[in-house]
Every structure is written in structure tokens, then in C-alpha cells.
PDB file of C-alpha atoms in Angstrom:
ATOM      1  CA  UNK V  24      -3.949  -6.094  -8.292  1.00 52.00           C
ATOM      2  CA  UNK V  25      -5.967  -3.826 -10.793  1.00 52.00           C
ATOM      3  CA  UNK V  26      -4.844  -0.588 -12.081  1.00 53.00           C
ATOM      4  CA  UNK V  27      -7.405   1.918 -13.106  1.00 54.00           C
ATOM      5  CA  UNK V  28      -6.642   4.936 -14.800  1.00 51.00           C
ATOM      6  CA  UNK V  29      -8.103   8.141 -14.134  1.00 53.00           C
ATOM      7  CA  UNK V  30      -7.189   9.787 -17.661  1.00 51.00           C
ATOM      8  CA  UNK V  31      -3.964  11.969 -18.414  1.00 50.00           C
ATOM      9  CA  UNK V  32      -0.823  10.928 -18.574  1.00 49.00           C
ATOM     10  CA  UNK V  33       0.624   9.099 -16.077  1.00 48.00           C
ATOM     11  CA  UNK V  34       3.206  12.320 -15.286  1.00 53.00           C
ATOM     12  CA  UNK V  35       0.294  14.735 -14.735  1.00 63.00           C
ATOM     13  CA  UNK V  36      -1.757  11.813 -12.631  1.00 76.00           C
ATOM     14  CA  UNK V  37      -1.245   9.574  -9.773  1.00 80.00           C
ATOM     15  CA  UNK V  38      -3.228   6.494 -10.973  1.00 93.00           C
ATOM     16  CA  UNK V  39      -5.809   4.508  -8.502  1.00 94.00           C
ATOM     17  CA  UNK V  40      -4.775   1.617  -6.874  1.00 96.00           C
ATOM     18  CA  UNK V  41      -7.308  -1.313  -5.880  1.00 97.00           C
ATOM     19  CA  UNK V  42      -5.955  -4.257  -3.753  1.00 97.00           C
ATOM     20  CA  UNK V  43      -8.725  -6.739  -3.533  1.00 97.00           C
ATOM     21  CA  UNK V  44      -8.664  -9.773  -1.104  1.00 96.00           C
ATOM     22  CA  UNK V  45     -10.508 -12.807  -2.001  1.00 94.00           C
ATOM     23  CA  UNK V  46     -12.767 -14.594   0.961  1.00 90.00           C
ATOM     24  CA  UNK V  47     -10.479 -16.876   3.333  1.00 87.00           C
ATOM     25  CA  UNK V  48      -7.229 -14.795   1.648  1.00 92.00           C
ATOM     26  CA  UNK V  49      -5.553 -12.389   3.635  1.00 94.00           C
ATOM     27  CA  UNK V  50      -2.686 -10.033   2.337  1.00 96.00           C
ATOM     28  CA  UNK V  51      -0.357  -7.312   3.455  1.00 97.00           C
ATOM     29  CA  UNK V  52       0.695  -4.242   1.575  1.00 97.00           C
ATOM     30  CA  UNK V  53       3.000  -1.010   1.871  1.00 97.00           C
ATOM     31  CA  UNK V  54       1.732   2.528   0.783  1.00 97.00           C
ATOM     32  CA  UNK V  55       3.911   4.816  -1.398  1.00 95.00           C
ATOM     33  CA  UNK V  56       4.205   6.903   1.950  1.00 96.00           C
ATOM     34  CA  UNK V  57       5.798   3.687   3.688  1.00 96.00           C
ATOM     35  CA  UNK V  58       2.447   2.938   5.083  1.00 97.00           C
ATOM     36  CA  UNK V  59       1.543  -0.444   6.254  1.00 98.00           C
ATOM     37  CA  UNK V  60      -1.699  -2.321   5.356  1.00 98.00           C
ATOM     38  CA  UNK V  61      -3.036  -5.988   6.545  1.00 98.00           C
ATOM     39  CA  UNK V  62      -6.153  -6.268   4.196  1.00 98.00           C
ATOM     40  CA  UNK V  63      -8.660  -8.967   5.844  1.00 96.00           C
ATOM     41  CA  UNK V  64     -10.318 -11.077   3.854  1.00 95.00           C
ATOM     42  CA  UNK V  65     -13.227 -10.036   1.364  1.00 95.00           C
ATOM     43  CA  UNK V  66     -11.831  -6.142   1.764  1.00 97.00           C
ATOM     44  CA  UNK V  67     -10.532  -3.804  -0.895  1.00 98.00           C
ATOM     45  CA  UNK V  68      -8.408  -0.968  -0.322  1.00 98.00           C
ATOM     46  CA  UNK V  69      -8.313   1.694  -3.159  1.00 98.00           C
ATOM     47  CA  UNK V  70      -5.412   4.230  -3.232  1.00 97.00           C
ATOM     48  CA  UNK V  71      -3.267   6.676  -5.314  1.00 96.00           C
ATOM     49  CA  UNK V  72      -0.246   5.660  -6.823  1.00 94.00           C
ATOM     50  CA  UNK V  73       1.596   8.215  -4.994  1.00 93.00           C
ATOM     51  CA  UNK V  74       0.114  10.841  -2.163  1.00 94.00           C
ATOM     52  CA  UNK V  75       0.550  14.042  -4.045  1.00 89.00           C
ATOM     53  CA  UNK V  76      -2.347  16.247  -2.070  1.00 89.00           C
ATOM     54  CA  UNK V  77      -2.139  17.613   1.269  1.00 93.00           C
ATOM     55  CA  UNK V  78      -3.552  14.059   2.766  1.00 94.00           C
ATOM     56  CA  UNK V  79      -3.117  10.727   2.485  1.00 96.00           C
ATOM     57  CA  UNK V  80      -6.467   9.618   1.726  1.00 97.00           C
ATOM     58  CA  UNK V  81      -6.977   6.058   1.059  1.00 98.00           C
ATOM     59  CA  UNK V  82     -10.906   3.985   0.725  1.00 98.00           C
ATOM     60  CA  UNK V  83     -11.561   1.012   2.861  1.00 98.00           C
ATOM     61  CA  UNK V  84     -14.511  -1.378   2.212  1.00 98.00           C
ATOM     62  CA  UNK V  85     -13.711  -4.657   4.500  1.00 97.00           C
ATOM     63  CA  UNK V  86     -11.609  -4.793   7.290  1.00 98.00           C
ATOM     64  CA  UNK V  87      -7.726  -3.376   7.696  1.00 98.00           C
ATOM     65  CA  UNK V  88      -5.195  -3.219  10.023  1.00 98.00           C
ATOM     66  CA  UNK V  89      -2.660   0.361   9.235  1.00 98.00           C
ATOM     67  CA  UNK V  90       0.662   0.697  10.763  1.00 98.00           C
ATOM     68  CA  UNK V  91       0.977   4.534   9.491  1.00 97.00           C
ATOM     69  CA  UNK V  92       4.033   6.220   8.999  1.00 96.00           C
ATOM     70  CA  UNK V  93       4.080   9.623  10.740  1.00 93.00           C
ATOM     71  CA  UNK V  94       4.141  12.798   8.719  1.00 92.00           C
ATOM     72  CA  UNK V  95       2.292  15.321  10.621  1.00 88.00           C
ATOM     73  CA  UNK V  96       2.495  17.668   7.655  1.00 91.00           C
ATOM     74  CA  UNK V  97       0.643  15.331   5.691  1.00 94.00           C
ATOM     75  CA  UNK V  98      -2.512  13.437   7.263  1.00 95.00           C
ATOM     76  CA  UNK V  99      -3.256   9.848   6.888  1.00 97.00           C
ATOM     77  CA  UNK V 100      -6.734   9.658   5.783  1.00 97.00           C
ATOM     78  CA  UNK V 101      -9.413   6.420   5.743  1.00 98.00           C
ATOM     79  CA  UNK V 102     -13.405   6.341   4.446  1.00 97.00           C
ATOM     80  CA  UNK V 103     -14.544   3.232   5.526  1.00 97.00           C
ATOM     81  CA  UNK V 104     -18.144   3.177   4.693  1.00 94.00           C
ATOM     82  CA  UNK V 105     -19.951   5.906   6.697  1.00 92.00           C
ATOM     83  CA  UNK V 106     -16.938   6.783   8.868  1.00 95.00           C
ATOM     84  CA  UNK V 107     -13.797   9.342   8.305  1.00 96.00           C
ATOM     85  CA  UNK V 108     -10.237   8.419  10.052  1.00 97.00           C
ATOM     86  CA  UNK V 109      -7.873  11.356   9.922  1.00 96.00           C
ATOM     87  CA  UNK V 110      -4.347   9.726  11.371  1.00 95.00           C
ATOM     88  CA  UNK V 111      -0.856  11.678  12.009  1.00 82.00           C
ATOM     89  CA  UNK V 112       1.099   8.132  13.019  1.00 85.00           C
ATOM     90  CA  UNK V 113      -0.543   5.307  14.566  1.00 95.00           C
ATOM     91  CA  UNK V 114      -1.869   1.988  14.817  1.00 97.00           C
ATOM     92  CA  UNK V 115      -5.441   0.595  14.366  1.00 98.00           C
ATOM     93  CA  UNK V 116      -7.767  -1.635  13.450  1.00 98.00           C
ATOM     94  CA  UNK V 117     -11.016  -0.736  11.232  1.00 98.00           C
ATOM     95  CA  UNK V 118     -13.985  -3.049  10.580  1.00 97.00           C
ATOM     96  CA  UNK V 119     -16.391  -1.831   7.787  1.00 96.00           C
ATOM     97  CA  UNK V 120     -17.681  -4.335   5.340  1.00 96.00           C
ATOM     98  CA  UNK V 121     -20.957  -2.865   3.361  1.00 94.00           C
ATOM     99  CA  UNK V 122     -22.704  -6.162   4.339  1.00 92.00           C
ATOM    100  CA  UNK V 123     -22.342  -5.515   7.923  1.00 93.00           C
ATOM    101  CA  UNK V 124     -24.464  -3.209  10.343  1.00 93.00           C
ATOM    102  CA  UNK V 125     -21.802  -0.810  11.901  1.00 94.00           C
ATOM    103  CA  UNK V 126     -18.051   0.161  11.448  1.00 96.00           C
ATOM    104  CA  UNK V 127     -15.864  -0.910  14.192  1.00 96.00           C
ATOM    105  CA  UNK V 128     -12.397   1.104  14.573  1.00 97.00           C
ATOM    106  CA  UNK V 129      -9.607  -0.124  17.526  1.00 98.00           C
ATOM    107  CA  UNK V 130      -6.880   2.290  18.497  1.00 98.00           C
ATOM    108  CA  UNK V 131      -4.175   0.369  19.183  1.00 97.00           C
ATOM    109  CA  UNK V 132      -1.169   3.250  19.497  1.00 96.00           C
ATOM    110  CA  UNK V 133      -1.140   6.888  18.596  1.00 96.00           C
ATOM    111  CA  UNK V 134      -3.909   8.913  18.128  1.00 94.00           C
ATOM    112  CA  UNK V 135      -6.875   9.523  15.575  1.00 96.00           C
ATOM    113  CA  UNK V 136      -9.667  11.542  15.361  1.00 95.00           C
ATOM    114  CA  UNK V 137     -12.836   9.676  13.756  1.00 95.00           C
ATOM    115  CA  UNK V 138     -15.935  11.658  12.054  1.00 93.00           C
ATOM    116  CA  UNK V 139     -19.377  10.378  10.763  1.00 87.00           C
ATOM    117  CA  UNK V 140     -20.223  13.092   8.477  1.00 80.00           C
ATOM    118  CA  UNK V 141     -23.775  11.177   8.148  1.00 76.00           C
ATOM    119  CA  UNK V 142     -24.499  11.015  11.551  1.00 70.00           C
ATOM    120  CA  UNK V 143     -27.268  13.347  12.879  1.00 66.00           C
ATOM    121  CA  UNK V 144     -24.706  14.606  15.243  1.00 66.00           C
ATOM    122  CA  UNK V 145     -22.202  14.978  12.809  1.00 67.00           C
ATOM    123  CA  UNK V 146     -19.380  15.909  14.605  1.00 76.00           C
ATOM    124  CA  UNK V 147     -15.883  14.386  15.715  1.00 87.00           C
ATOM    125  CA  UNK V 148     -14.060  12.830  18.418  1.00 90.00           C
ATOM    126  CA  UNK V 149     -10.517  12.290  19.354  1.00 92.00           C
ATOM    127  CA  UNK V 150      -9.638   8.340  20.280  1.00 95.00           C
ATOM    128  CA  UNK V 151      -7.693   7.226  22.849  1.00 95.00           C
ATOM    129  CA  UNK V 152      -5.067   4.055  22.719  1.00 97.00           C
ATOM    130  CA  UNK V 153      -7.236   0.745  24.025  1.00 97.00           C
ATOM    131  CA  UNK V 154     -10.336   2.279  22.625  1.00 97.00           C
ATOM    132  CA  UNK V 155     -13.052   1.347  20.447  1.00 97.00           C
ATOM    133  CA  UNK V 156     -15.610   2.995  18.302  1.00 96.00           C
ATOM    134  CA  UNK V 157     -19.093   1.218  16.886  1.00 94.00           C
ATOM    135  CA  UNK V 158     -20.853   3.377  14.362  1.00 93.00           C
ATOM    136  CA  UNK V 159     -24.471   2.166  13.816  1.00 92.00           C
ATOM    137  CA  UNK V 160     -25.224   2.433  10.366  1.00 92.00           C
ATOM    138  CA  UNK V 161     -29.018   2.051  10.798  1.00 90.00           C
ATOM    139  CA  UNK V 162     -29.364   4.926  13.913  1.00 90.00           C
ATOM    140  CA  UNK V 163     -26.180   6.758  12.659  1.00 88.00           C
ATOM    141  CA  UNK V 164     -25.246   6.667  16.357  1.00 88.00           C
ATOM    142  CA  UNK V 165     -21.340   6.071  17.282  1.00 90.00           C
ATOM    143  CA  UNK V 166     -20.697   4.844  20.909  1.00 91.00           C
ATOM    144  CA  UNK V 167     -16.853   5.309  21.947  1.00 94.00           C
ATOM    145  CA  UNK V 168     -16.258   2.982  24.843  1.00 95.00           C
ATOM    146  CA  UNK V 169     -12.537   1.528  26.605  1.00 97.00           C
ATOM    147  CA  UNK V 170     -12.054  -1.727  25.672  1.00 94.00           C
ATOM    148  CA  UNK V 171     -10.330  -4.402  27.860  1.00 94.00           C
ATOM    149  CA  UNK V 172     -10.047  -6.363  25.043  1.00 92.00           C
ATOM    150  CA  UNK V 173      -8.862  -3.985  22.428  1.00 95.00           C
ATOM    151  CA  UNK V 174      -6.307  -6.666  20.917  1.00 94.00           C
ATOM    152  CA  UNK V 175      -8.478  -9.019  19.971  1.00 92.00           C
ATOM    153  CA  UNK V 176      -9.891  -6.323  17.203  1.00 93.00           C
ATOM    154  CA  UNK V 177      -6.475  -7.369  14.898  1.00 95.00           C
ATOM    155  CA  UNK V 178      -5.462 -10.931  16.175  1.00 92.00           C
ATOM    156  CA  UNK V 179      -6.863 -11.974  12.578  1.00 93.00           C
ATOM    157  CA  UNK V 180      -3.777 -10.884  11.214  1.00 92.00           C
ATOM    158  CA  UNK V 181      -1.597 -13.544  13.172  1.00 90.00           C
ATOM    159  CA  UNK V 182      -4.461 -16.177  11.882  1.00 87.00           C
ATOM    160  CA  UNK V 183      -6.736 -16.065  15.204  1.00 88.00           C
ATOM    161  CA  UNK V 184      -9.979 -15.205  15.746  1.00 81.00           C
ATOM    162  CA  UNK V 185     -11.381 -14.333  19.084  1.00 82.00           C
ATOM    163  CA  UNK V 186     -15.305 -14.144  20.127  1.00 79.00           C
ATOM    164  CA  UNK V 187     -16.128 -13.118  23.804  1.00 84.00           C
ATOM    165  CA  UNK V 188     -19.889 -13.251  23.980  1.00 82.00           C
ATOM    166  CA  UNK V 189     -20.984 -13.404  20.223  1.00 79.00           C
ATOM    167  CA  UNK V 190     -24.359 -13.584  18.943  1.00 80.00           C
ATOM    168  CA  UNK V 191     -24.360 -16.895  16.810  1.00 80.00           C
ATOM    169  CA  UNK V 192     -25.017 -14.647  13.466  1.00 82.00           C
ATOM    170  CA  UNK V 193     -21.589 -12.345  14.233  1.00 83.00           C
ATOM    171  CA  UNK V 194     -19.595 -15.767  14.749  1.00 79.00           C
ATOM    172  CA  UNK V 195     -20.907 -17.340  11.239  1.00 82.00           C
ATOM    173  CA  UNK V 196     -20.743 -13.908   9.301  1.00 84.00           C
ATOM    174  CA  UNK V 197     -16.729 -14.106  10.268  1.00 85.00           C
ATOM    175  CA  UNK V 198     -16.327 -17.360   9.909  1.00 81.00           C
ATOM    176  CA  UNK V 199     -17.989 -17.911   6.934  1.00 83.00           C
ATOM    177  CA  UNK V 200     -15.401 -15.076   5.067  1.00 84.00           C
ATOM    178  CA  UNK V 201     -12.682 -16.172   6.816  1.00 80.00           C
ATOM    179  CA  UNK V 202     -13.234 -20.087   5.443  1.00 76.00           C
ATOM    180  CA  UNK V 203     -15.469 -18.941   2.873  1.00 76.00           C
ATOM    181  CA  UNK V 204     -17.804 -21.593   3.900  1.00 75.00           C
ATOM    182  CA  UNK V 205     -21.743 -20.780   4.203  1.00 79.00           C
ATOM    183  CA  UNK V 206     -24.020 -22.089   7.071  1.00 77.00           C
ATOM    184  CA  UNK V 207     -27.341 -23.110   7.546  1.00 77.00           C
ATOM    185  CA  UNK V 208     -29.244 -22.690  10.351  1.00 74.00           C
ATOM    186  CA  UNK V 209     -31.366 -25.433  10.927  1.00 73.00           C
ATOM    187  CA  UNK V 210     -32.710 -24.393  14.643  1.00 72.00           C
ATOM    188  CA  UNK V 211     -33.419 -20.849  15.961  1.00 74.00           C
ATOM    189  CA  UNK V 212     -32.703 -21.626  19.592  1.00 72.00           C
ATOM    190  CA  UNK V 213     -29.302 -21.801  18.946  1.00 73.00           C
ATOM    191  CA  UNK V 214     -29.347 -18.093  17.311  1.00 72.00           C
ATOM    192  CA  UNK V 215     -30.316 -16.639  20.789  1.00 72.00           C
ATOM    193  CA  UNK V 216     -27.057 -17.798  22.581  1.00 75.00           C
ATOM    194  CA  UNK V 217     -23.804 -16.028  22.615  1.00 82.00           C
ATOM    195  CA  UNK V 218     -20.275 -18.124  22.199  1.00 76.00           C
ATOM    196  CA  UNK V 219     -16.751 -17.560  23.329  1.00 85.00           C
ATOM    197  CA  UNK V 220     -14.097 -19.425  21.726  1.00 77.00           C
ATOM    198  CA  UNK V 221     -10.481 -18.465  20.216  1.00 85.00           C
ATOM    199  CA  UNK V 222      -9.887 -20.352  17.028  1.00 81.00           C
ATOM    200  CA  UNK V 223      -7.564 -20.611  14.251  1.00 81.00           C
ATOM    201  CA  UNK V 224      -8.034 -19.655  10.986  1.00 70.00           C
ATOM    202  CA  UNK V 225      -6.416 -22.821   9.227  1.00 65.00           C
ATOM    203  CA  UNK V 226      -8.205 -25.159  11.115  1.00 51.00           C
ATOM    204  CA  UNK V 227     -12.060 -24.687  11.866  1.00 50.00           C
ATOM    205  CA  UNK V 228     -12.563 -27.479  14.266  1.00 45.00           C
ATOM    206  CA  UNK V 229     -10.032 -24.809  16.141  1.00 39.00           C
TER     207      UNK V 229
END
């Protein structure tokens, strides 16, 4: 846990928090608001000490699961990479590690609204529970779709990990900061298939 300090005096300021998992370590965390945080692994979550504005905005890079406490007077608010969360009370999952081509968010419960201010149709969109959004970082395009699968977005968090048709790279980009292993490739035919399998994450031979 590292504590940065934004100058002042700690009465005038609410400092920064940054809670920073290591790969293969997972963590949980609550908020000063009674917010609570699963932090996958590799992800940092940055912050204030205490929510003194008119939102709640906290900064995702990785991937999170938030159980947020309600307070409609005060919205709950996530930047994860290239997309905005605004949240009243709710439940979701949200995928956004800089290494990774788009930024997955699962509504679980409750209701968010998402934005892409980057997108070229910058605009916003109001989630529904059992949905998922993809953002494409590259095309800046963000496809909303229901998903009958929408669980499997946060089963990390109860040490699982679920692939229903995976490209090959997908499965060893997860795996490999889940286990913090690396992988070599040694033929390309195998990179053109797509896997399903549910696996563990203390044992790999799952």
C-alpha cells in the first residue's frame, strides 16, 4: 500500500491512495464510502483518502470487481483506461489492463451508465443487469451486447477462471498473470483454435 501526497496538510487534503496487486496475487479492499473492491491480479486502483467532492471518483488500470454502496447524492465514479463508469449502487465487473486491446465492463446488479469520451461517437449508454460492454481501443468502437454468460466476467474472484471459445493468445495473456508464468509458442496452428475449459487458479493442470 503506497501513500502519495498531493501537498497541504493532511486537514486541507484527502491524500491518494494506490492499492497495487502483484501478478498471481489477488486482494480485496473497502472504500472510505463503504465501497467494496476485489482488485485482480496485476491491477492498481488509485483513490482519495476520503470522497470529499460531489463524486466518488476512483482510477482503475487492471481488472476489479465493485460492490458499491448506494448514495445517489453522491456518484460512484471509475476511469478505466479509455472508458468512464458513473454508478449510483451496483455491482460489476471491469476489465481494463493497458496491455490489453479493449475494456470489458459486466453489470451484474443495479445500474450504470458507461461513456468513452475518446470514442468518435462519444456519447453514453445506460447498462442493463446481465450485460456486457467491449470498448475497442484501436477503432474506439463499444459494442453493448446481453450476455448469457455474464457471471463468468467475476468468477476470478472465487479462484476460477472460465474460457468459452478463447483464442489461444486471450487464454495465455490470463493465465500467464494469474500464475505469473510466461509461454512460448512453439507452433502457430495451435494459435488459430479457440478453447473452453474452467480451471482453478491454484492448480494449472485445473
Amino acid at each position: 500500500l503506497m501513500v502519495q501526497h498531493w501537498g497541504g496538510s493532511e486537514q486541507e487534503l484527502a491524500q491518494i491512495m494506490e492499492v497495487k496487486t502483484n501478478p498471481g496475487m489477488m486482494t480485496s479492499l473497502t472504500l472510505p464510502d463503504g465501497t467494496l473492491v476485489f482488485l485482480n491480479s496485476e491491477s492498481t486502483l488509485s483513490y482519495p483518502s476520503r470522497f470529499d467532492s460531489d463524486t466518488r471518483n476512483v482510477t482503475l488500470q487492471g481488472e476489479a470487481y465493485f460492490e458499491v454502496k448506494k448514495d445517489i447524492s453522491k456518484p460512484f465514479m471509475v476511469q478505466a483506461d479509455e472508458m468512464n463508469i458513473r454508478v449510483t449502487g451496483t455491482s460489476f465487473n471491469v476489465s481494463g489492463y493497458p496491455t490489453d486491446s479493449v475494456v470489458t465492463t459486466t453489470l451484474d446488479e443495479g445500474g450504470i451508465v458507461i461513456s468513452y469520451p475518446y470514442a468518435e461517437k462519444s456519447g453514453t449508454y445506460q447498462m442493463a443487469p446481465g450485460q456486457t460492454a467491449i470498448y475497442e481501443k484501436g477503432s474506439r468502437l463499444c459494442k453493448v451486447m446481453k450476455n448469457e454468460y455474464y457471471k463468468d466476467a467475476s468468477v476470478w474472484k472465487e479462484n476460477k477462471l472460465i474460457f468459452r471459445n478463447a483464442p489461444l493468445e486471450e487464454v495465455l495473456t490470463t493465465l500467464s498473470r494469474q500464475f505469473d508464468v510466461s509461454f512460448d509458442i512453439r507452433s502457430e496452428k495451435i494459435a488459430a483454435f479457440t478453447y473452453n475449459f474452467t480451471c482453478k487458479l491454484n492448480n494449472l493442470s485445473g
